[in-house]
Amino acid sequence: MSDSVPDLDQRRRRLLFRATHRGTHELDLLIGGFVSSRLLAFTAEELTTIERLLELPEPDLAEWLTRRQAVPPELDHPLLQAMIAAGGK
């Protein structure tokens, strides 16, 4: 069964809130900026991936997004790499 537009819209709203209310100002800017600039283009699969990324611990995300530590291979994903690249601009 595919996601309907209202379901995707609701997921997008929830994702934007979660991405901009991480708990630290730095992550709110890094993750929230990435998500808000691409929100309407995300597919259902990409929304699922980002939702899973947002479940990762704050300290780990901060280390990876600021390039202080490499992303572990088992968690490396093109969307996470895009988020890291977007934060460096």
CSV table of C-alpha atoms in Angstrom, one decimal:
chain,number,residue,atom,x,y,z
A,1,MET,CA,0.0,0.0,0.0
A,2,SER,CA,1.4,3.4,-0.9
A,3,ASP,CA,1.3,6.5,1.3
A,4,SER,CA,-1.4,8.9,0.5
A,5,VAL,CA,-0.6,12.6,0.1
A,6,PRO,CA,-2.2,13.5,3.5
A,7,ASP,CA,-0.1,10.8,5.2
A,8,LEU,CA,3.0,12.2,3.6
A,9,ASP,CA,2.1,15.7,4.5
A,10,GLN,CA,1.6,14.7,8.1
A,11,ARG,CA,4.9,12.9,8.2
A,12,ARG,CA,6.6,15.9,6.7
A,13,ARG,CA,5.2,18.2,9.4
A,14,ARG,CA,6.2,15.8,12.1
A,15,LEU,CA,9.7,15.4,10.6
A,16,LEU,CA,10.2,19.2,10.3
A,17,PHE,CA,9.2,19.7,13.9
A,18,ARG,CA,11.6,16.9,15.1
A,19,ALA,CA,14.4,18.3,12.9
A,20,THR,CA,14.1,21.8,14.3
A,21,HIS,CA,13.6,20.9,17.9
A,22,ARG,CA,16.6,18.6,18.6
A,23,GLY,CA,17.6,20.0,21.9
A,24,THR,CA,20.7,21.8,20.9
A,25,HIS,CA,20.8,25.0,18.8
A,26,GLU,CA,23.6,23.7,16.6
A,27,LEU,CA,21.7,20.5,15.6
A,28,ASP,CA,18.5,22.5,15.2
A,29,LEU,CA,20.3,24.5,12.6
A,30,LEU,CA,22.2,21.7,10.9
A,31,ILE,CA,19.4,19.1,10.7
A,32,GLY,CA,16.5,21.6,10.6
A,33,GLY,CA,18.1,23.6,7.8
A,34,PHE,CA,18.7,20.5,5.7
A,35,VAL,CA,15.2,19.1,6.2
A,36,SER,CA,13.3,22.4,5.7
A,37,SER,CA,15.1,23.1,2.5
A,38,ARG,CA,14.3,19.7,1.0
A,39,LEU,CA,11.1,18.8,2.8
A,40,LEU,CA,8.7,18.8,-0.1
A,41,ALA,CA,11.0,16.8,-2.3
A,42,PHE,CA,11.5,13.8,0.1
A,43,THR,CA,9.9,10.6,-1.0
A,44,ALA,CA,8.2,8.3,1.5
A,45,GLU,CA,11.4,6.2,1.6
A,46,GLU,CA,13.6,9.2,2.3
A,47,LEU,CA,11.2,10.3,5.0
A,48,THR,CA,11.6,6.9,6.6
A,49,THR,CA,15.4,7.1,6.4
A,50,ILE,CA,15.5,10.6,7.9
A,51,GLU,CA,13.1,9.6,10.7
A,52,ARG,CA,15.5,6.7,11.5
A,53,LEU,CA,18.5,9.1,11.5
A,54,LEU,CA,16.7,11.4,13.9
A,55,GLU,CA,16.4,8.5,16.4
A,56,LEU,CA,20.2,8.3,16.7
A,57,PRO,CA,21.8,9.8,19.8
A,58,GLU,CA,22.3,13.5,19.7
A,59,PRO,CA,26.0,13.4,20.6
A,60,ASP,CA,26.7,11.0,17.7
A,61,LEU,CA,24.8,13.1,15.2
A,62,ALA,CA,26.6,16.2,16.4
A,63,GLU,CA,30.0,14.5,15.9
A,64,TRP,CA,29.2,13.2,12.4
A,65,LEU,CA,27.5,16.4,11.2
A,66,THR,CA,30.4,18.6,12.3
A,67,ARG,CA,32.9,16.1,10.8
A,68,ARG,CA,34.6,15.5,14.2
A,69,GLN,CA,34.1,11.8,13.8
A,70,ALA,CA,33.5,9.6,10.8
A,71,VAL,CA,30.1,8.0,10.3
A,72,PRO,CA,30.2,4.3,11.1
A,73,PRO,CA,29.9,2.3,7.9
A,74,GLU,CA,26.7,0.5,9.1
A,75,LEU,CA,25.0,3.9,9.6
A,76,ASP,CA,26.4,5.6,6.5
A,77,HIS,CA,23.6,6.6,4.1
A,78,PRO,CA,23.5,9.0,1.2
A,79,LEU,CA,21.0,11.2,3.0
A,80,LEU,CA,23.3,11.5,6.0
A,81,GLN,CA,26.2,12.3,3.7
A,82,ALA,CA,24.0,15.0,2.1
A,83,MET,CA,23.2,16.4,5.5
A,84,ILE,CA,26.9,16.5,6.4
A,85,ALA,CA,27.8,18.2,3.1
A,86,ALA,CA,25.0,20.8,3.5
A,87,GLY,CA,26.2,21.7,7.0
A,88,GLY,CA,29.7,22.5,5.7
A,89,LYS,CA,28.4,25.2,3.4
